């Protein structure tokens, strides 16, 4: 099994193979941790998440997808990335998108319907205890999910359980401490410090990107089978003024 992961504050990409490491084929945890999702599902959060697409948020994965593969998308939210992943494996492949929050799934189903995507299904499930047998999928994808979990290592083990030997796990996560602004603005710095403190109070890890390699190692992935790379997402007037303004508006709404 390969594993590719991206850090969004930089972007971290990693592949990891199952190799000779043995894993328990049962659920990752005997009891599902009661995680608290720091962001919630306000309109500001949904607006920001709906702007994510497979093209702008899963570039690390798209080259590996082809017709006929079966994919699970964990933490799918409003489904805007899921739609692109489903298209990439159509018509013979399928996509199962899951989220622990039932109230967001109608939006995801509507996104697929509006896009004319017919090979995707959406279901309520926890990444710690997926309702699927061992070796069910060719690919597992999780975008900005591990940073919100109290036990990301258990989640990685569960993803590994449901992915076939020789399959691919693709992870992308942010690293808030690596986010920079120019000029330095005291209010932005205060926002970031406050967010990181709240996330950690919720037993989450806002700087997940820098932990992905160590979490993979704890989950049993071999370092020699990991591929790591980084990229930068820029919000600036010179590159995309509307995108910059939207980011600011949405985060302002989320903080109120």
Short mmCIF file of C-alpha atoms in Angstrom, two decimals:
data_model
loop_
_atom_site.label_atom_id
_atom_site.label_comp_id
_atom_site.label_asym_id
_atom_site.label_seq_id
_atom_site.Cartn_x
_atom_site.Cartn_y
_atom_site.Cartn_z
CA UNK A 1 0.00 0.00 0.00
CA UNK A 2 1.23 3.47 -0.81
CA UNK A 3 0.37 6.54 1.17
CA UNK A 4 0.55 10.08 -0.10
CA UNK A 5 -0.14 12.98 2.20
CA UNK A 6 -0.15 16.71 1.74
CA UNK A 7 0.30 19.46 4.25
CA UNK A 8 -1.73 22.49 3.23
CA UNK A 9 0.15 25.18 5.14
CA UNK A 10 2.96 23.85 3.17
CA UNK A 11 1.74 20.76 1.35
CA UNK A 12 3.13 17.46 2.53
CA UNK A 13 2.93 14.49 0.21
CA UNK A 14 3.85 11.03 1.24
CA UNK A 15 3.50 7.48 -0.05
CA UNK A 16 3.80 4.54 2.27
CA UNK A 17 3.65 0.84 1.47
CA UNK A 18 2.27 -1.96 3.54
CA UNK A 19 5.43 -4.02 2.99
CA UNK A 20 5.89 -6.69 5.64
CA UNK A 21 4.25 -4.77 8.47
CA UNK A 22 1.30 -6.59 10.00
CA UNK A 23 -1.84 -4.77 11.09
CA UNK A 24 -4.89 -5.92 12.96
CA UNK A 25 -7.75 -6.32 10.52
CA UNK A 26 -10.37 -5.24 13.04
CA UNK A 27 -11.54 -1.66 13.58
CA UNK A 28 -8.85 0.81 14.53
CA UNK A 29 -10.28 1.42 17.98
CA UNK A 30 -12.53 -0.49 20.33
CA UNK A 31 -14.34 2.74 21.11
CA UNK A 32 -14.73 5.72 18.78
CA UNK A 33 -13.14 8.86 20.26
CA UNK A 34 -15.61 11.67 20.87
CA UNK A 35 -13.84 14.28 18.76
CA UNK A 36 -15.02 17.87 18.64
CA UNK A 37 -14.87 19.49 15.21
CA UNK A 38 -13.44 22.93 15.96
CA UNK A 39 -14.68 24.57 12.75
CA UNK A 40 -18.31 23.48 12.99
CA UNK A 41 -20.61 23.79 9.98
CA UNK A 42 -21.63 27.44 9.87
CA UNK A 43 -22.30 29.11 6.52
CA UNK A 44 -18.79 30.60 6.53
CA UNK A 45 -17.25 27.15 6.93
CA UNK A 46 -19.46 25.59 4.24
CA UNK A 47 -18.75 28.45 1.83
CA UNK A 48 -15.02 28.03 2.26
CA UNK A 49 -15.10 24.25 2.02
CA UNK A 50 -17.36 24.34 -1.05
CA UNK A 51 -14.68 26.29 -2.91
CA UNK A 52 -12.36 23.28 -2.67
CA UNK A 53 -12.21 21.05 -5.72
CA UNK A 54 -10.24 17.99 -6.71
CA UNK A 55 -8.27 20.24 -9.04
CA UNK A 56 -7.22 22.79 -6.40
CA UNK A 57 -7.11 20.51 -3.35
CA UNK A 58 -6.23 17.00 -4.57
CA UNK A 59 -3.62 17.67 -7.25
CA UNK A 60 -1.37 15.14 -5.52
CA UNK A 61 -3.93 12.39 -6.08
CA UNK A 62 -5.51 13.03 -9.47
CA UNK A 63 -2.61 11.64 -11.57
CA UNK A 64 -3.01 8.29 -9.79
CA UNK A 65 -6.74 7.97 -10.48
CA UNK A 66 -8.17 6.18 -13.50
CA UNK A 67 -11.36 4.59 -14.73
CA UNK A 68 -12.33 1.55 -12.69
CA UNK A 69 -10.78 2.36 -9.31
CA UNK A 70 -12.86 2.29 -6.14
CA UNK A 71 -12.23 5.26 -3.83
CA UNK A 72 -13.29 6.21 -0.31
CA UNK A 73 -13.28 9.92 0.54
CA UNK A 74 -13.22 10.43 4.31
CA UNK A 75 -14.47 13.68 5.83
CA UNK A 76 -16.11 14.70 2.56
CA UNK A 77 -17.97 17.74 3.91
CA UNK A 78 -20.12 19.41 1.21
CA UNK A 79 -18.72 17.04 -1.42
CA UNK A 80 -17.03 19.53 -3.73
CA UNK A 81 -13.80 17.48 -3.82
CA UNK A 82 -15.67 14.17 -3.88
CA UNK A 83 -17.38 15.11 -7.14
CA UNK A 84 -14.04 15.55 -8.92
CA UNK A 85 -12.63 12.32 -7.53
CA UNK A 86 -15.72 10.42 -8.68
CA UNK A 87 -15.37 11.83 -12.17
CA UNK A 88 -11.73 10.75 -12.28
CA UNK A 89 -12.64 7.06 -11.79
CA UNK A 90 -15.84 7.02 -13.88
CA UNK A 91 -17.58 5.29 -15.49
CA UNK A 92 -16.58 1.91 -14.04
CA UNK A 93 -15.07 3.11 -10.78
CA UNK A 94 -17.02 4.15 -7.69
CA UNK A 95 -16.58 6.66 -4.91
CA UNK A 96 -17.90 6.26 -1.36
CA UNK A 97 -17.80 9.56 0.52
CA UNK A 98 -18.25 9.58 4.28
CA UNK A 99 -18.57 12.21 6.98
CA UNK A 100 -19.32 11.91 10.67
CA UNK A 101 -21.68 14.93 10.41
CA UNK A 102 -24.99 13.78 8.97
CA UNK A 103 -26.27 17.32 8.36
CA UNK A 104 -23.62 18.09 5.72
CA UNK A 105 -24.34 15.05 3.54
CA UNK A 106 -27.48 16.44 1.82
CA UNK A 107 -25.25 19.21 0.44
CA UNK A 108 -22.76 16.63 -0.79
CA UNK A 109 -25.48 14.60 -2.48
CA UNK A 110 -26.84 17.76 -4.10
CA UNK A 111 -23.37 18.67 -5.37
CA UNK A 112 -23.05 15.26 -7.02
CA UNK A 113 -26.54 15.47 -8.48
CA UNK A 114 -25.96 18.97 -9.86
CA UNK A 115 -22.69 17.83 -11.42
CA UNK A 116 -24.31 14.82 -13.04
CA UNK A 117 -22.14 12.41 -11.06
CA UNK A 118 -23.82 9.02 -10.71
CA UNK A 119 -21.00 6.81 -9.40
CA UNK A 120 -20.80 8.36 -5.91
CA UNK A 121 -22.61 7.47 -2.69
CA UNK A 122 -22.57 9.38 0.57
CA UNK A 123 -22.90 7.92 4.05
CA UNK A 124 -22.46 8.75 7.73
CA UNK A 125 -19.39 7.04 9.16
CA UNK A 126 -16.44 7.62 11.47
CA UNK A 127 -12.90 7.37 10.14
CA UNK A 128 -12.11 5.32 13.24
CA UNK A 129 -14.67 2.64 12.39
CA UNK A 130 -15.53 2.48 8.70
CA UNK A 131 -18.44 0.17 7.82
CA UNK A 132 -16.51 -1.61 5.08
CA UNK A 133 -14.57 -4.88 4.92
CA UNK A 134 -10.80 -5.22 4.76
CA UNK A 135 -9.18 -4.47 1.40
CA UNK A 136 -12.36 -2.92 -0.02
CA UNK A 137 -10.92 0.13 -1.83
CA UNK A 138 -8.10 0.90 -4.24
CA UNK A 139 -7.69 4.44 -2.89
CA UNK A 140 -8.49 6.31 0.34
CA UNK A 141 -8.52 10.09 0.45
CA UNK A 142 -8.75 12.48 3.41
CA UNK A 143 -8.47 16.24 2.97
CA UNK A 144 -7.86 18.38 6.07
CA UNK A 145 -9.18 15.63 8.35
CA UNK A 146 -6.34 14.38 10.56
CA UNK A 147 -5.78 17.83 12.09
CA UNK A 148 -9.21 17.58 13.74
CA UNK A 149 -8.79 14.13 15.26
CA UNK A 150 -7.74 13.20 18.78
CA UNK A 151 -6.22 9.97 17.45
CA UNK A 152 -4.95 10.47 13.88
CA UNK A 153 -2.77 7.34 14.11
CA UNK A 154 -5.84 5.17 14.70
CA UNK A 155 -7.49 6.83 11.71
CA UNK A 156 -4.52 6.00 9.49
CA UNK A 157 -4.62 2.39 10.62
CA UNK A 158 -8.31 2.19 9.79
CA UNK A 159 -7.74 3.65 6.33
CA UNK A 160 -5.01 1.10 5.81
CA UNK A 161 -7.39 -1.68 6.79
CA UNK A 162 -9.93 -0.84 4.10
CA UNK A 163 -7.40 -0.22 1.29
CA UNK A 164 -6.17 -3.13 -0.80
CA UNK A 165 -2.50 -4.21 -0.74
CA UNK A 166 -0.79 -2.11 -3.40
CA UNK A 167 -3.43 0.60 -3.02
CA UNK A 168 -2.98 4.27 -2.22
CA UNK A 169 -3.81 6.47 0.78
CA UNK A 170 -3.75 10.20 0.04
CA UNK A 171 -3.78 12.68 2.94
CA UNK A 172 -3.66 16.46 2.93
CA UNK A 173 -3.45 18.60 6.05
CA UNK A 174 -2.61 22.13 7.10
CA UNK A 175 0.12 23.51 9.32
CA UNK A 176 -1.18 26.71 10.88
CA UNK A 177 2.14 27.69 12.45
CA UNK A 178 3.71 27.85 8.99
CA UNK A 179 1.17 30.36 7.67
CA UNK A 180 2.76 33.75 7.05
CA UNK A 181 1.40 37.19 6.26
CA UNK A 182 2.97 40.37 4.94
CA UNK A 183 2.88 42.87 6.39
CA UNK A 184 2.67 41.18 9.79
CA UNK A 185 -0.69 42.11 11.27
CA UNK A 186 -1.26 41.84 15.01
CA UNK A 187 -4.89 40.83 14.60
CA UNK A 188 -4.01 38.01 12.20
CA UNK A 189 -1.36 36.77 14.61
CA UNK A 190 -3.86 36.91 17.45
CA UNK A 191 -6.41 34.99 15.38
CA UNK A 192 -3.91 32.27 14.63
CA UNK A 193 -2.77 31.94 18.25
CA UNK A 194 -6.38 31.77 19.42
CA UNK A 195 -7.33 29.18 16.82
CA UNK A 196 -4.37 26.95 17.67
CA UNK A 197 -5.20 27.17 21.38
CA UNK A 198 -8.87 26.29 20.82
CA UNK A 199 -8.00 23.38 18.52
CA UNK A 200 -5.61 21.94 21.08
CA UNK A 201 -8.19 22.39 23.82
CA UNK A 202 -10.35 20.16 21.62
CA UNK A 203 -7.52 17.57 21.57
CA UNK A 204 -6.80 18.30 17.91
CA UNK A 205 -3.52 19.30 16.19
CA UNK A 206 -3.67 22.51 14.10
CA UNK A 207 -0.08 22.00 12.91
CA UNK A 208 -0.86 18.53 11.58
CA UNK A 209 1.24 18.91 8.45
CA UNK A 210 4.54 18.60 10.27
CA UNK A 211 3.29 15.52 12.12
CA UNK A 212 2.17 13.49 9.11
CA UNK A 213 5.45 11.61 8.71
CA UNK A 214 5.65 10.66 12.39
CA UNK A 215 1.97 9.67 12.50
CA UNK A 216 2.52 7.43 9.48
CA UNK A 217 5.47 5.80 11.22
CA UNK A 218 3.37 5.21 14.35
CA UNK A 219 0.68 3.67 12.16
CA UNK A 220 3.23 1.19 10.81
CA UNK A 221 4.20 2.71 7.47
CA UNK A 222 7.87 2.32 6.52
CA UNK A 223 9.84 5.55 6.09
CA UNK A 224 11.51 4.19 2.96
CA UNK A 225 8.14 3.83 1.30
CA UNK A 226 7.12 7.44 1.96
CA UNK A 227 7.28 10.31 -0.51
CA UNK A 228 7.29 13.79 0.97
CA UNK A 229 6.92 17.15 -0.79
CA UNK A 230 5.69 20.64 -0.07
CA UNK A 231 4.01 23.52 -1.85
CA UNK A 232 2.61 26.90 -0.82
CA UNK A 233 -0.92 28.28 -1.17
CA UNK A 234 -0.90 32.05 -1.62
CA UNK A 235 -3.78 34.44 -1.04
CA UNK A 236 -2.77 37.74 -2.60
CA UNK A 237 -4.21 40.56 -4.65
CA UNK A 238 -1.69 39.87 -7.40
CA UNK A 239 -2.69 36.22 -7.82
CA UNK A 240 -6.43 36.20 -7.07
CA UNK A 241 -7.98 39.18 -5.32
CA UNK A 242 -11.45 37.64 -5.08
CA UNK A 243 -10.05 34.45 -3.55
CA UNK A 244 -8.16 36.54 -0.99
CA UNK A 245 -11.25 38.54 -0.10
CA UNK A 246 -13.39 35.42 0.16
CA UNK A 247 -10.86 33.79 2.49
CA UNK A 248 -10.93 36.87 4.72
CA UNK A 249 -14.72 37.17 4.71
CA UNK A 250 -15.28 33.51 5.48
CA UNK A 251 -12.77 33.41 8.32
CA UNK A 252 -14.21 36.62 9.77
CA UNK A 253 -17.68 35.03 9.77
CA UNK A 254 -16.29 31.87 11.36
CA UNK A 255 -14.68 33.82 14.21
CA UNK A 256 -17.84 35.72 15.18
#
